[in-house]
Amino acid sequence: MRNAGFVRADGAQLLDGAGRPLLLRGIGLGNWLLPEGYMWRFGDDLSSPRQIEAHVERLVGPQRAAEFWARFRAVFVTEADVAEIAALGFDHVRLPLNSRVLMDDDGEFRPEGFAHVDRLLDWCERHNLRVLLDLHGAPGGQTGTNIDDSPNGKPELFMHQRYRRMTVELWTEIARRYRHRTVVLGYDLLNEPLPNEWQHVYAASLVELYRELTAAIRAVDPDHLLVYEGSHWATNWSIFTEVLDPNSALQFHRYWCPPDRSSIQPYLDARYRLGLPIYMGEGGENTPEWIYTAHRLYEQHGIGWNFWPWKKLDTRTSPVSAVRPDGWELIADPASDVDPATAWRVLLRFLDAVALPACERRPDVVNAMFGRAPLRVPGWGYIDQRARFRDRFAGFDTANVWHHPAGEPYGAGETAPISVPAGEELHFPLERRPAAWRVDSDGSFEVRWHGDRIVARATTAARLRAIELSGD
């Protein structure tokens, strides 16, 4: 089985349980145990778990709210989701955890919360997937933003000793429970800690906490991989000046940036400097063209990845999209005065909508991740990108090209053709040979299949917009 044996770091490379090199390809189960308002098509006033929970309770009362959340957790991620994730070719999932699901305000552990994790591990074991356990919402909050469920909009994990102690106790309990489960890929200690100004205020405290968590986990679990994220949305790695644990990896996240080597160079430098594996643990929320290019960039440099997220409401950018239920505007309005009976009917329709059988699929998103036809490969999606990548857009403003967070298709003025001198070849890796292709360009190209990629050679100086690939 794929998940037999512990994943471990061997220098700058990850190895699977059999000691073979491992390039991770996974997907995040966001919104299940830590709901985020944008995935519900809510606005800023309903963006955090606490806000969403309070809103549902205001609409339907505490008893039905409790029933709603129990049913939501039962249908949003099921074994059918896990089976489909495995069938699509992913090898692991990243599970965001909210500390409030696993422990109460007094620090007592919640068996019903751990039961969700236990079920997921069992499903993934059956379907040959691994699970990266990700503390997305630490006690007190590690970011001070909606994504960590912080109670007061501040990273109070670093402000109050009580929250730090609870975080250490929580990770110790997680490690104790799962120390023998090889289906667990590793422990992602804190999601996106200390963004914005906080990255400078508490940088030393973050390293100190990582040291304390490492010691606490290793006291009960010597085997699992530890994963450390940088500050400022996991993008700032200046805190990583030494190896905290030899069996560890460093994680970065990438959204809405040029998908070229310059955007990942600091992480490549850290891998070389520290001799640790590196991992792109969150990225996506963009067009298939950008997704294809970014994922080929990671793989070209031996970087495993995890796409964010598996499922959302009414989306272009995830593999699975739940259809927005009738009357959802009554729920999405934070000032709604809808009557409880009507609100409950709409919430029940929502629960039906987010169950996998009712959802729509977005195969273009999955095809882009893996490099599968049918697919539109942008001219700027070629590999072996170096500094000249940005020089190829001769007079073209690419700022908007990289920023399509809703995955909206490119407009006529955003096709961003690249300039290719006569005789130059561009390489576009793919999972397998497409059935056919069509070149969208100004100028002439010879296109051929070569082993594991499409090769486009400019026979004249030309501008390449895209290559349209047909499936079987």
XYZ file of C-alpha atoms in Angstrom:
472
model
C 0.000 0.000 0.000
C 1.069 3.552 -0.710
C 0.685 4.631 2.917
C 2.584 1.715 4.466
C 5.487 3.036 6.516
C 6.238 6.555 7.685
C 7.053 9.341 5.252
C 10.394 10.829 6.253
C 12.903 13.438 5.249
C 16.216 12.297 3.814
C 18.234 15.440 3.387
C 16.338 17.695 0.982
C 14.087 14.886 -0.258
C 11.007 13.131 1.067
C 10.940 9.340 1.045
C 7.932 7.057 1.338
C 7.681 4.110 3.708
C 9.688 1.924 1.337
C 12.498 4.468 1.056
C 11.537 5.657 -2.435
C 11.598 9.349 -3.456
C 8.181 10.938 -2.959
C 6.776 13.928 -4.867
C 3.531 14.833 -3.109
C 0.376 15.725 -5.048
C -2.534 16.487 -2.787
C -5.609 18.541 -2.054
C -6.906 20.438 0.967
C -10.159 19.617 2.763
C -10.878 23.224 3.642
C -14.245 24.290 5.098
C -15.099 20.953 6.711
C -13.806 21.303 10.276
C -13.029 25.016 9.962
C -15.586 26.839 7.793
C -14.454 29.937 5.887
C -17.050 32.452 4.767
C -15.809 32.937 1.217
C -16.453 29.244 0.557
C -20.100 29.854 1.492
C -20.369 32.952 -0.709
C -20.565 35.097 2.426
C -19.102 38.577 2.846
C -16.612 39.961 5.364
C -19.180 40.112 8.168
C -19.587 36.332 7.989
C -16.040 35.221 7.273
C -14.846 33.324 10.360
C -16.189 30.123 11.948
C -17.379 32.033 15.011
C -19.278 34.531 12.862
C -20.847 31.810 10.721
C -21.843 29.751 13.763
C -23.400 32.761 15.502
C -25.299 33.666 12.327
C -26.756 30.169 11.892
C -27.808 30.113 15.536
C -29.470 33.531 15.188
C -31.398 32.317 12.153
C -32.679 28.977 13.461
C -31.950 28.814 17.185
C -29.403 26.770 19.153
C -31.054 23.353 18.835
C -31.395 23.422 15.060
C -27.973 25.075 14.725
C -26.424 22.129 16.546
C -28.298 19.759 14.251
C -27.150 21.706 11.204
C -23.465 21.453 12.128
C -23.718 17.763 12.914
C -25.314 17.129 9.536
C -22.853 19.432 7.734
C -19.882 17.520 9.141
C -21.559 14.272 8.107
C -22.076 15.240 4.437
C -19.426 17.778 3.422
C -16.577 15.228 3.451
C -17.491 11.558 3.200
C -15.814 8.369 2.102
C -17.191 9.046 -1.381
C -15.178 12.282 -1.491
C -12.046 10.426 -0.411
C -12.609 7.725 -3.020
C -12.989 10.312 -5.784
C -9.900 12.208 -4.638
C -7.893 8.989 -4.863
C -9.376 8.071 -8.242
C -8.366 11.444 -9.677
C -4.718 10.700 -8.877
C -4.018 12.618 -5.676
C -1.824 10.891 -3.092
C -2.709 12.829 0.060
C -5.104 15.283 1.645
C -4.320 18.173 3.971
C -6.842 18.335 6.795
C -7.353 21.795 8.366
C -8.169 21.443 12.059
C -9.896 23.966 14.289
C -8.763 23.602 17.880
C -12.325 24.295 19.082
C -13.453 21.097 17.374
C -10.861 19.074 19.303
C -10.793 20.798 22.689
C -13.040 23.099 24.716
C -12.176 26.462 26.278
C -11.005 24.726 29.431
C -8.549 22.582 27.502
C -10.580 19.386 27.767
C -10.419 17.199 24.662
C -13.595 16.533 22.662
C -13.935 12.848 21.678
C -16.604 13.723 19.091
C -14.128 16.064 17.374
C -11.381 13.476 17.196
C -13.957 11.021 15.832
C -14.084 13.085 12.609
C -10.314 12.765 12.243
C -10.429 9.055 13.015
C -13.054 8.425 10.337
C -11.082 10.360 7.739
C -7.924 8.402 8.522
C -9.802 5.133 8.135
C -11.287 6.222 4.799
C -7.917 7.369 3.512
C -6.274 4.154 4.624
C -8.845 2.196 2.616
C -8.310 4.379 -0.463
C -4.535 4.560 -0.307
C -4.203 8.228 0.604
C -2.132 9.905 3.296
C -3.327 12.719 5.576
C -1.361 15.804 6.587
C -2.853 17.087 9.862
C -2.867 20.892 9.734
C -3.582 23.080 12.778
C -5.474 25.759 10.878
C -7.018 27.374 13.945
C -4.804 27.215 17.035
C -6.070 28.175 20.501
C -6.277 31.969 20.627
C -5.466 32.233 16.935
C -2.058 32.249 15.246
C -2.900 34.841 12.579
C -5.426 37.276 14.005
C -7.551 36.925 10.852
C -10.753 35.088 10.008
C -8.948 31.965 8.790
C -7.739 30.965 12.260
C -10.999 31.456 14.176
C -9.268 33.908 16.544
C -11.708 35.220 19.163
C -10.686 38.887 18.998
C -8.970 39.382 15.640
C -5.458 39.165 17.096
C -2.839 36.372 17.165
C -3.445 35.755 20.855
C -1.576 32.470 20.732
C 1.537 34.646 20.984
C 0.071 37.037 23.549
C -1.219 34.743 26.286
C 0.629 31.856 27.913
C -2.638 29.977 28.394
C -3.177 29.629 24.640
C 0.410 28.571 24.097
C 0.061 25.881 26.764
C -3.192 24.651 25.183
C -1.532 24.455 21.762
C 1.328 22.373 23.121
C -1.137 20.093 24.925
C -3.245 19.727 21.779
C -0.308 18.731 19.582
C 0.916 16.351 22.275
C -2.493 14.673 22.300
C -2.646 14.498 18.494
C 0.808 12.916 18.400
C -0.106 10.479 21.183
C -3.278 9.373 19.381
C -1.751 8.967 15.928
C 1.895 8.112 16.588
C 1.470 4.612 15.145
C -0.735 5.563 12.160
C 1.351 5.521 8.993
C -1.637 6.902 7.079
C -0.724 10.199 8.766
C 1.737 11.924 6.457
C 2.898 14.365 9.106
C 2.055 17.240 11.423
C 1.639 20.741 9.929
C 2.153 22.675 13.150
C 0.592 26.091 12.373
C -1.166 27.359 9.276
C 0.070 30.733 7.959
C 1.184 32.149 11.324
C 1.678 35.868 11.926
C 0.725 37.650 8.699
C 1.186 41.340 7.976
C 2.681 43.446 10.785
C 2.624 40.533 13.237
C 5.393 38.755 11.291
C 7.854 41.304 12.676
C 6.396 41.650 16.186
C 6.422 37.954 17.125
C 9.037 36.382 14.824
C 11.207 35.186 17.714
C 8.149 33.904 19.598
C 7.127 31.807 16.598
C 10.516 30.086 16.478
C 10.385 29.508 20.240
C 6.930 27.951 19.895
C 8.094 25.734 17.045
C 10.919 24.515 19.281
C 8.535 23.788 22.139
C 6.061 21.972 19.891
C 8.876 19.939 18.365
C 10.123 18.814 21.767
C 6.620 17.985 22.998
C 5.745 15.929 19.916
C 9.073 14.119 19.832
C 8.602 13.101 23.461
C 5.689 10.878 22.363
C 6.185 10.423 18.608
C 9.686 9.978 17.162
C 8.548 8.994 13.679
C 6.172 11.426 11.984
C 7.319 14.196 9.684
C 7.070 17.705 11.157
C 6.115 20.536 8.804
C 6.909 24.170 9.615
C 5.290 27.099 7.803
C 6.841 30.518 7.402
C 5.171 33.671 8.655
C 3.104 36.126 6.573
C 0.779 33.592 4.903
C 3.638 31.029 4.928
C 5.637 33.156 2.459
C 8.283 34.670 4.774
C 11.001 32.146 5.559
C 13.435 34.520 7.239
C 12.734 32.738 10.554
C 14.295 29.511 9.251
C 17.981 29.906 10.058
C 18.657 26.394 11.372
C 17.227 22.886 11.267
C 14.726 22.431 14.109
C 14.299 18.698 13.518
C 16.070 16.462 10.981
C 12.797 14.714 10.058
C 11.010 17.861 8.918
C 9.996 19.892 5.885
C 9.361 23.582 5.253
C 6.071 24.740 3.743
C 5.235 27.780 1.618
C 1.956 28.946 0.027
C 1.565 30.674 -3.342
C -1.411 32.579 -4.736
C -1.797 35.239 -7.456
C 1.874 35.636 -8.308
C 3.864 35.238 -11.513
C 4.293 31.472 -11.960
C 8.009 31.704 -12.639
C 11.180 30.680 -10.865
C 11.716 34.085 -9.280
C 8.536 33.583 -7.237
C 9.929 30.442 -5.557
C 13.644 31.266 -5.532
C 13.772 32.117 -1.786
C 12.372 28.659 -0.998
C 14.833 26.928 -3.311
C 17.627 28.860 -1.593
C 16.401 27.724 1.844
C 16.305 24.102 0.681
C 19.916 24.378 -0.441
C 21.005 26.251 2.680
C 19.322 23.989 5.267
C 19.183 20.689 3.388
C 15.469 20.134 4.103
C 12.570 19.147 1.810
C 10.250 21.978 0.778
C 6.535 21.749 0.036
C 3.931 24.029 -1.543
C 1.110 23.372 0.910
C -1.561 25.752 -0.383
C -2.212 27.332 -3.760
C -4.906 27.699 -6.364
C -7.887 30.084 -6.589
C -6.931 30.981 -10.152
C -7.402 30.041 -13.804
C -6.563 26.607 -15.227
C -3.783 28.271 -17.247
C -2.127 29.615 -14.094
C -2.692 26.357 -12.222
C -1.055 24.326 -14.994
C 1.989 26.595 -15.108
C 2.478 26.863 -11.351
C 2.263 23.105 -10.809
C 4.701 22.350 -13.603
C 7.065 24.872 -12.016
C 6.883 23.123 -8.647
C 7.415 19.690 -10.157
C 10.285 20.873 -12.340
C 12.073 21.798 -9.111
C 11.106 18.664 -7.199
C 8.549 20.399 -4.972
C 5.456 18.502 -3.857
C 2.166 20.407 -3.743
C -1.294 20.578 -2.249
C -4.159 22.371 -4.010
C -6.675 24.507 -2.097
C -9.458 23.399 -1.687
C -11.443 20.335 -2.779
C -14.957 21.769 -2.619
C -16.697 25.144 -2.396
C -20.100 26.649 -3.090
C -20.661 27.936 -6.638
C -17.032 28.001 -7.777
C -14.884 27.762 -10.900
C -11.623 27.165 -9.020
C -12.084 23.862 -7.147
C -12.468 20.330 -8.499
C -15.950 20.160 -6.966
C -18.586 22.920 -6.927
C -21.799 22.817 -4.916
C -24.762 24.435 -6.647
C -26.029 27.474 -4.779
C -29.440 26.517 -3.324
C -32.615 28.508 -3.917
C -33.057 31.196 -1.291
C -29.367 31.298 -0.358
C -29.386 35.111 -0.474
C -31.587 34.993 2.640
C -28.826 33.132 4.486
C -25.898 35.074 3.052
C -27.270 38.422 4.224
C -25.887 39.066 7.754
C -28.844 41.353 8.494
C -31.465 38.931 7.194
C -34.743 38.884 9.104
C -35.962 35.699 7.421
C -38.218 33.609 9.630
C -36.642 30.515 11.263
C -38.762 28.003 9.340
C -37.750 29.458 5.976
C -34.106 29.719 7.020
C -34.147 26.068 8.079
C -35.565 24.957 4.728
C -32.803 26.849 2.892
C -30.113 25.374 5.154
C -31.435 21.886 4.487
C -31.232 22.578 0.741
C -27.635 23.692 1.310
C -26.822 20.400 3.034
C -28.252 18.512 0.072
C -26.244 20.702 -2.316
C -22.817 20.174 -0.686
C -23.118 16.377 -0.629
C -20.883 14.990 -3.357
C -23.585 13.337 -5.530
C -25.305 16.708 -6.030
C -22.138 18.645 -6.864
C -20.793 19.703 -10.245
C -17.291 18.714 -11.329
C -14.639 21.070 -12.683
C -12.391 18.731 -14.700
C -10.462 21.657 -16.200
C -9.084 22.425 -12.728
C -7.937 18.847 -12.147
C -6.540 18.560 -15.678
C -4.513 21.709 -15.105
C -2.981 20.378 -11.886
C -1.867 17.104 -13.445
C -1.215 18.315 -16.996
C -3.977 16.268 -18.634
C -5.853 16.910 -21.856
C -8.257 18.409 -22.657
C -6.498 21.558 -21.589
C -5.559 25.014 -22.840
C -1.843 25.442 -22.159
C -0.790 29.118 -22.186
C 2.284 30.127 -24.142
C 3.813 31.332 -20.892
C 3.304 27.861 -19.367
C 6.608 26.490 -20.660
C 9.237 25.038 -18.296
C 12.881 26.060 -17.834
C 11.785 29.599 -17.064
C 14.523 31.972 -16.042
C 14.868 35.737 -15.746
C 13.848 36.283 -19.348
C 10.355 34.949 -18.592
C 9.100 38.439 -17.750
C 10.915 39.992 -20.700
C 8.924 37.935 -23.192
C 5.718 39.932 -22.738
C 7.017 42.873 -24.791
C 4.924 45.830 -23.724
C 2.145 43.676 -22.244
C 0.977 44.447 -18.705
C 0.661 41.038 -17.017
C -0.469 42.282 -13.586
C -4.077 41.184 -14.103
C -3.098 37.898 -15.742
C -1.839 36.452 -12.465
C -4.782 37.738 -10.410
C -7.958 35.862 -11.312
C -8.991 34.628 -7.841
C -12.448 33.547 -8.997
C -10.987 31.687 -11.979
C -12.820 33.956 -14.391
C -11.702 33.374 -18.017
C -9.212 35.777 -19.537
C -10.638 38.643 -21.513
C -9.536 39.575 -24.999
C -6.921 41.943 -23.595
C -5.480 39.397 -21.158
C -4.250 36.636 -23.456
C -0.632 37.666 -22.731
C 1.129 36.242 -25.807
C 4.860 35.657 -25.410
C 7.565 36.478 -27.945
C 9.546 33.517 -29.276
C 12.586 33.979 -31.536
C 12.928 31.831 -34.637
C 14.437 28.441 -33.866
C 13.674 28.416 -30.129
C 11.839 25.472 -28.571
C 9.380 25.696 -25.703
C 8.571 22.610 -23.612
C 5.175 21.886 -22.003
C 5.129 18.740 -19.775
C 1.984 16.604 -19.768
C 0.875 13.436 -18.019
C 0.397 11.666 -21.347
C 0.180 12.407 -25.039
C -2.966 14.327 -26.036
C -5.140 13.146 -28.902
C -4.505 16.315 -30.895
C -3.398 19.930 -30.561
C -3.976 23.325 -32.133
C -1.610 26.298 -31.896
C -2.999 29.777 -31.220
C -0.223 32.136 -32.357
C 0.952 34.936 -34.555
C 3.649 33.251 -36.594
C 4.624 29.679 -37.381
C 5.376 26.796 -34.986
C 6.279 23.162 -35.461
C 4.721 21.130 -32.638
C 5.611 17.547 -31.721
C 5.218 15.081 -28.863
C 8.501 14.175 -27.178
C 8.390 11.565 -24.412
C 6.480 13.387 -21.689
C 5.883 16.794 -23.226
C 4.704 18.932 -26.108
C 7.576 20.745 -27.819
C 6.769 23.879 -29.829
C 9.527 25.204 -32.098
C 9.166 28.638 -33.665
C 9.993 28.446 -37.365
C 9.759 32.235 -37.590
C 9.839 34.924 -34.937
C 6.389 34.558 -33.444
C 4.054 35.274 -30.567
C 2.471 32.271 -28.874
C -0.810 32.630 -27.016
C -1.711 29.025 -26.246
C -1.800 25.413 -27.381
C -5.246 23.805 -27.269
C -4.989 20.123 -26.338
C -7.717 17.596 -27.091
C -8.378 14.563 -24.896
C -8.890 10.929 -25.829
